[in-house]
mmCIF file of C-alpha atoms in Angstrom:
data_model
loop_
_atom_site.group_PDB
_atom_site.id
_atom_site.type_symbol
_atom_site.label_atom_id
_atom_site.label_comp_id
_atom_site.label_asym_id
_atom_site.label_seq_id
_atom_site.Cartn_x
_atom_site.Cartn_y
_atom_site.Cartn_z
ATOM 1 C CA UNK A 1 0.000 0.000 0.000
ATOM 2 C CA UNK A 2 1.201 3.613 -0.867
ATOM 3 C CA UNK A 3 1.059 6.557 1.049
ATOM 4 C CA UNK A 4 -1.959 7.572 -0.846
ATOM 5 C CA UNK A 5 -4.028 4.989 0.445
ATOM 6 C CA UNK A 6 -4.027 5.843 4.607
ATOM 7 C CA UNK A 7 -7.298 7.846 4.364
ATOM 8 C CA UNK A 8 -8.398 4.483 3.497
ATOM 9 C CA UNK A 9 -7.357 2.768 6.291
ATOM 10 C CA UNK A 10 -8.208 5.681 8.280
ATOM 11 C CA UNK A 11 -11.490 6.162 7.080
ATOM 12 C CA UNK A 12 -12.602 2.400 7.831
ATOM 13 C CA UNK A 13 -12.949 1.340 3.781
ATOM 14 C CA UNK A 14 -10.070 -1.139 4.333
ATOM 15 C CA UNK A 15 -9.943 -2.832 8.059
ATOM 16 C CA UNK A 16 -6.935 -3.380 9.507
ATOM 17 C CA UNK A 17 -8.013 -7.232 9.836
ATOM 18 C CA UNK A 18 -7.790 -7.112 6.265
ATOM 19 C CA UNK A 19 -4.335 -6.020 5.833
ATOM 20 C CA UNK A 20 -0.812 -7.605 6.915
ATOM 21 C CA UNK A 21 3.116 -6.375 7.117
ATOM 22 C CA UNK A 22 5.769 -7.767 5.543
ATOM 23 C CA UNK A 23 8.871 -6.443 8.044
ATOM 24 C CA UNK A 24 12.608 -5.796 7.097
ATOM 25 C CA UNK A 25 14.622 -8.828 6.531
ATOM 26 C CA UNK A 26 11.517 -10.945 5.404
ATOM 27 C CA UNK A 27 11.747 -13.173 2.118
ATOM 28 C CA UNK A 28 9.099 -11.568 -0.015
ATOM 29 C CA UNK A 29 8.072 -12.147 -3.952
ATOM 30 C CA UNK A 30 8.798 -9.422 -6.040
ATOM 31 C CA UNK A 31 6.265 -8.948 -8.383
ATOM 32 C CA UNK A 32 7.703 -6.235 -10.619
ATOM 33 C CA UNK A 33 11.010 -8.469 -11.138
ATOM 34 C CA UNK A 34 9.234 -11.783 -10.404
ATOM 35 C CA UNK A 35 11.836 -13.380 -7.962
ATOM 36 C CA UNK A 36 12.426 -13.995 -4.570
ATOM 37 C CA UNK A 37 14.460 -11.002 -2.446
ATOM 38 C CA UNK A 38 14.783 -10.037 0.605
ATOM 39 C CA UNK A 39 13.368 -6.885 2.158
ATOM 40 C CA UNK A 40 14.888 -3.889 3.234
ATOM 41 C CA UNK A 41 12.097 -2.145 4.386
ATOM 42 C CA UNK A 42 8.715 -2.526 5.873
ATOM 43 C CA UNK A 43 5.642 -3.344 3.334
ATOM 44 C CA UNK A 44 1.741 -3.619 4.029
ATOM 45 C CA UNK A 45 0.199 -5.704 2.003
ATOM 46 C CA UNK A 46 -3.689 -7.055 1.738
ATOM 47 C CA UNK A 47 -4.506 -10.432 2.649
ATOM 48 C CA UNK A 48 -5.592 -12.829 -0.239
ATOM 49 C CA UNK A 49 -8.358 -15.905 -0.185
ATOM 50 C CA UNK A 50 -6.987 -18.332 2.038
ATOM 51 C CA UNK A 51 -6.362 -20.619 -0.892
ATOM 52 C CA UNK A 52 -4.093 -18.219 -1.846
ATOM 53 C CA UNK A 53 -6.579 -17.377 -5.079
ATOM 54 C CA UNK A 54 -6.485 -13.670 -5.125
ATOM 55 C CA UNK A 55 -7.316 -10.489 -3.513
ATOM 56 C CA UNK A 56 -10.179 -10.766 -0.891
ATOM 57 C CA UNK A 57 -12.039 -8.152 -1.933
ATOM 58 C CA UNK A 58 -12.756 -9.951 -5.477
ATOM 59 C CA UNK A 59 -15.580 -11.462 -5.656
ATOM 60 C CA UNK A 60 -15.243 -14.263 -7.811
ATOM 61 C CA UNK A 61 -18.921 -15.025 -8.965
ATOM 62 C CA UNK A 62 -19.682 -11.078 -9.787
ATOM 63 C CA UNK A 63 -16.196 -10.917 -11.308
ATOM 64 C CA UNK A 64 -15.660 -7.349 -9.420
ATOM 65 C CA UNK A 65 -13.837 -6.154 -6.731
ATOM 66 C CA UNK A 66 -15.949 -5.154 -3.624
ATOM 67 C CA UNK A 67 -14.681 -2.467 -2.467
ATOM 68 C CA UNK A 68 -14.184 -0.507 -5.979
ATOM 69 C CA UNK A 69 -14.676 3.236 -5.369
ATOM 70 C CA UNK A 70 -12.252 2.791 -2.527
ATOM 71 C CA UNK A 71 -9.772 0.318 -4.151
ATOM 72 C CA UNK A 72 -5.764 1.004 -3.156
ATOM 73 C CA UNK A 73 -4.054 3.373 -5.671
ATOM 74 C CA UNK A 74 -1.960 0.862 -7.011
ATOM 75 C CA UNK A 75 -5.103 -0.937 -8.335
ATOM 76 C CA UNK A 76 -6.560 1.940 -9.400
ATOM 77 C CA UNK A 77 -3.405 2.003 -11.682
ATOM 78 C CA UNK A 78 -2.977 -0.997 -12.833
ATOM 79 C CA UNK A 79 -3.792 -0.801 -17.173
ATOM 80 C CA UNK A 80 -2.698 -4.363 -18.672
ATOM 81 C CA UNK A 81 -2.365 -2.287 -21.899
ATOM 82 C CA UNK A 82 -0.049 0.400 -20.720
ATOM 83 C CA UNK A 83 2.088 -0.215 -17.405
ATOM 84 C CA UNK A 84 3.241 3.618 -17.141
ATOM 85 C CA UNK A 85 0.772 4.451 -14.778
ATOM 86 C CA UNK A 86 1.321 1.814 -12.637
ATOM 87 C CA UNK A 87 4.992 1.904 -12.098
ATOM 88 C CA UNK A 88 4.772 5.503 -11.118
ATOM 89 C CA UNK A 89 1.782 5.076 -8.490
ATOM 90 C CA UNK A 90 4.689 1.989 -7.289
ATOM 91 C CA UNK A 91 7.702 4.342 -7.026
ATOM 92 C CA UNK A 92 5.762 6.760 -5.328
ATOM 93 C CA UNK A 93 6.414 6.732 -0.675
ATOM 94 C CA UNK A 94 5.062 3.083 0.595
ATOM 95 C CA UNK A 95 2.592 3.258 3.846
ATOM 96 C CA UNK A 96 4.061 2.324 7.254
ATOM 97 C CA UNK A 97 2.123 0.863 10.016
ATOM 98 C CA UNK A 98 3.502 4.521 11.783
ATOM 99 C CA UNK A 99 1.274 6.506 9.373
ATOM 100 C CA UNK A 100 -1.760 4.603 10.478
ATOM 101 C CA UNK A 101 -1.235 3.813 14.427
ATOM 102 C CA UNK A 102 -1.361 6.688 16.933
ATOM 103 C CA UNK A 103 -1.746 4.675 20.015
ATOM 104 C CA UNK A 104 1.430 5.265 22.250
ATOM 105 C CA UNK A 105 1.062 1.786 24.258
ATOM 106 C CA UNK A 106 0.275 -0.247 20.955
ATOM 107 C CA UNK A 107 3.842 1.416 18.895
ATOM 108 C CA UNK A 108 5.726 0.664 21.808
ATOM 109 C CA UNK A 109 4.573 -3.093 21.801
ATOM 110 C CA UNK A 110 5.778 -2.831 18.474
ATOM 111 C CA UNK A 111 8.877 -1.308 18.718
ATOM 112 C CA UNK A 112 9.809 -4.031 21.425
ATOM 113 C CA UNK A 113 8.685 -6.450 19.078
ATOM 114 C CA UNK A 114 10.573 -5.002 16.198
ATOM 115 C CA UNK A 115 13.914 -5.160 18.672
ATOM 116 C CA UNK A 116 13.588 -8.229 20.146
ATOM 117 C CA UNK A 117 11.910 -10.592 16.913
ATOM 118 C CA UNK A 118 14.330 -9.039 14.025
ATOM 119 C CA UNK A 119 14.908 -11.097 11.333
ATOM 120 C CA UNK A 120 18.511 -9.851 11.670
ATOM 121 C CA UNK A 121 18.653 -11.436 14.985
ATOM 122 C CA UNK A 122 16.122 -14.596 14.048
ATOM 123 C CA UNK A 123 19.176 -14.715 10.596
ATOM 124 C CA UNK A 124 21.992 -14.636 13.380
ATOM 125 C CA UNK A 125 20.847 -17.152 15.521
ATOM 126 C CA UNK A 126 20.152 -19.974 12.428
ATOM 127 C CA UNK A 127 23.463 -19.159 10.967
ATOM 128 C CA UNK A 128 25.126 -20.081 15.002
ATOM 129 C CA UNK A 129 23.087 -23.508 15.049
ATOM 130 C CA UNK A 130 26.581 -25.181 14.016
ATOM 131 C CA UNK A 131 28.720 -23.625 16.306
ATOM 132 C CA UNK A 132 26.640 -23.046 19.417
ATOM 133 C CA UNK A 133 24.203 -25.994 18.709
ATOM 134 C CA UNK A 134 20.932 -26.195 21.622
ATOM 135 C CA UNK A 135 22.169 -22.510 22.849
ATOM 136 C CA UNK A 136 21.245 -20.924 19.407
ATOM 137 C CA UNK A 137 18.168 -23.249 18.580
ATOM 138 C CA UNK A 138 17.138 -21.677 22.371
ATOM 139 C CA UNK A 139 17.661 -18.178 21.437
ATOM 140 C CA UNK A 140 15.173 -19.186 18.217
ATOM 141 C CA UNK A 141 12.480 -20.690 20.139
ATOM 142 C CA UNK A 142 12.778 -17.723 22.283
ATOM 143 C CA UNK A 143 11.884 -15.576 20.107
ATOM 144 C CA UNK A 144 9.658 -17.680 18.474
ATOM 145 C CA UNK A 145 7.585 -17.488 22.151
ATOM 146 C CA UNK A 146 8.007 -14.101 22.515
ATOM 147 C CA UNK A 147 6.631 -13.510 18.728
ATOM 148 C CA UNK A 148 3.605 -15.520 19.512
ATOM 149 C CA UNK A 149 2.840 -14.131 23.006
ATOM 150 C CA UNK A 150 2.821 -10.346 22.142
ATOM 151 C CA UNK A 151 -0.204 -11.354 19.319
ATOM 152 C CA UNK A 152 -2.106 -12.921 22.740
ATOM 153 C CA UNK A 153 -0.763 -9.831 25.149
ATOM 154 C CA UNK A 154 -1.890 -7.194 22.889
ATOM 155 C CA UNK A 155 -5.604 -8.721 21.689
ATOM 156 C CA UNK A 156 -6.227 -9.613 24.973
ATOM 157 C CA UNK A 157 -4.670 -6.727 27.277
ATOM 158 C CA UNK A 158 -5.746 -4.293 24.681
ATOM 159 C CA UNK A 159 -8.851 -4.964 23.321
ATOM 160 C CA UNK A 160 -7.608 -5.516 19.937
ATOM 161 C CA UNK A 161 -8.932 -8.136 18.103
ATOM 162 C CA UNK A 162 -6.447 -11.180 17.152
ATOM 163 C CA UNK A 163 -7.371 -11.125 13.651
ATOM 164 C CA UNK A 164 -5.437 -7.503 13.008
ATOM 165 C CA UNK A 165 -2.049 -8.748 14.607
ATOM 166 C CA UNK A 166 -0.607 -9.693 11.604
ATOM 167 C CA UNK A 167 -0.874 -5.882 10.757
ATOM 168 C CA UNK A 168 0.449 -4.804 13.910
ATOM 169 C CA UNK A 169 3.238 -7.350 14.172
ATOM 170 C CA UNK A 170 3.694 -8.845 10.515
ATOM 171 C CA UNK A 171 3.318 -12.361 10.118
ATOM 172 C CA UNK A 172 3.695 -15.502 12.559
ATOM 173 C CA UNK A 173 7.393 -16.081 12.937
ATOM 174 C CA UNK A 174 6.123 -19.508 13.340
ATOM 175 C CA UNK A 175 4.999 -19.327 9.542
ATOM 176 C CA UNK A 176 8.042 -17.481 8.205
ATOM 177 C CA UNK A 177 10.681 -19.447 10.022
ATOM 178 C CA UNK A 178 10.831 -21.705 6.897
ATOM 179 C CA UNK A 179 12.681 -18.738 5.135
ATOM 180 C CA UNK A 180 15.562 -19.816 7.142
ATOM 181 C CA UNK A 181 15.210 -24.275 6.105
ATOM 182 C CA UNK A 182 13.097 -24.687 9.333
ATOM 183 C CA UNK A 183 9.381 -25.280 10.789
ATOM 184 C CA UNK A 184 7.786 -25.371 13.705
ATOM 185 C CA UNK A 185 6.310 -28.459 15.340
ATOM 186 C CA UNK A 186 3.244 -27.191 18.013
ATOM 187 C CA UNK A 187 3.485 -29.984 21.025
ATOM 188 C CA UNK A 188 0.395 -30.310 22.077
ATOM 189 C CA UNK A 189 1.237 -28.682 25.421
ATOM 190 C CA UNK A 190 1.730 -25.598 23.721
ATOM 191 C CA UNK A 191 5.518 -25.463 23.576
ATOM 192 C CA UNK A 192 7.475 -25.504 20.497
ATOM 193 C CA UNK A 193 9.829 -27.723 18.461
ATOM 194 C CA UNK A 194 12.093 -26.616 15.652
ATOM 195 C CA UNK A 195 13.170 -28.896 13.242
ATOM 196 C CA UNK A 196 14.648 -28.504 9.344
ATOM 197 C CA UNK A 197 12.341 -28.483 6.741
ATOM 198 C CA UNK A 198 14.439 -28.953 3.814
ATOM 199 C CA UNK A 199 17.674 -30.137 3.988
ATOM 200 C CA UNK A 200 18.591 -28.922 0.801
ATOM 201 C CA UNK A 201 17.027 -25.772 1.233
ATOM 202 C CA UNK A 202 18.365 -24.712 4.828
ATOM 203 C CA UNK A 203 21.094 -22.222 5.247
ATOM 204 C CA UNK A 204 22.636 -23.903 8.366
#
């Protein structure tokens, strides 16, 4: 989402529920260049089907998007027979969750968040597995828990509902561990396991 599209936000057109970050250091598809990169900065993004079919807001029987006259500016520039307009609207400032949240206690649950579940420190710890061994996969699951807690803290403690902390906190680092050749195993007393995923896909 661009700059542009706030008022949206703000406004209530597009819920929060609806959207979700992609942070710095997070493997993301670039769509312009069509490859896999890594991110250098923070990126909100809306949430497709959950068969991973599209944009929620199109409705696939009408063949329209729902929410049309209040569609992201990006979409609203998107011409299959002329990308001009589009690349410009996509070079223009991205949207940070700072230009939507004012809430002092809610940005500094984030900002503690940011600090203590970096994927700069999450991309430290994997690459120590060999040398330190059970003291790095620790660190990990730490902040694995600590991840996955804050979501919990903040819906419940705040009144927020759990369905918008993927906006407030970017995805599960439960889900996007497997950037680094690893998963998560839920025991079913709550606690984690970390395993490999892919041996010929982990950076270890």
């Amino acid at each position: 989402m661009q700059m542009d599209d706030v008022s949206l936000v703000k406004d209530g057109f597009i819920k929060k529920y609806d959207l979700y970050t992609i942070r710095p250091g997070e493997l993301v598809r670039d769509n312009i260049n069509v490859n896999l990169i890594i991110t250098d900065k923070e990126i909100i993004k809306i949430k497709e089907k959950k068969d991973g079919k599209g944009c929620i807001f199109y409705d696939e029987k009408a063949k329209a998007c729902t929410i049309y006259e209040y569609r992201p500016i990006q979409c609203k520039a998107l011409a299959c027979w002329d990308e001009s307009e589009f690349m410009r609207v996509y070079a223009k400032p991205k949207v940070d969750r700072r230009d939507i949240i004012r809430d002092k206690i809610v940005l500094g649950l984030m900002t503690e968040h940011d600090k203590r579940c970096s994927y700069s420190e999450l991309d430290k710890c994997v690459r120590h597995i060999k040398k330190e061994g059970e003291e790095a996969v620790g660190k990990i699951l730490e902040i694995l828990k600590f991840d996955h807690h804050i979501r919990t803290f903040t819906s419940k403690k705040i009144g927020i509902g759990f369905t918008e902390m993927d906006f407030f906190f970017g995805r599960p680092l439960t889900d996007t561990i497997t950037m680094f050749g690893l998963q998560v195993i839920r025991e079913p007393d709550g606690s984690f396991f970390l395993t490999v995923l892919d041996a010929h896909s982990t950076p270890l």
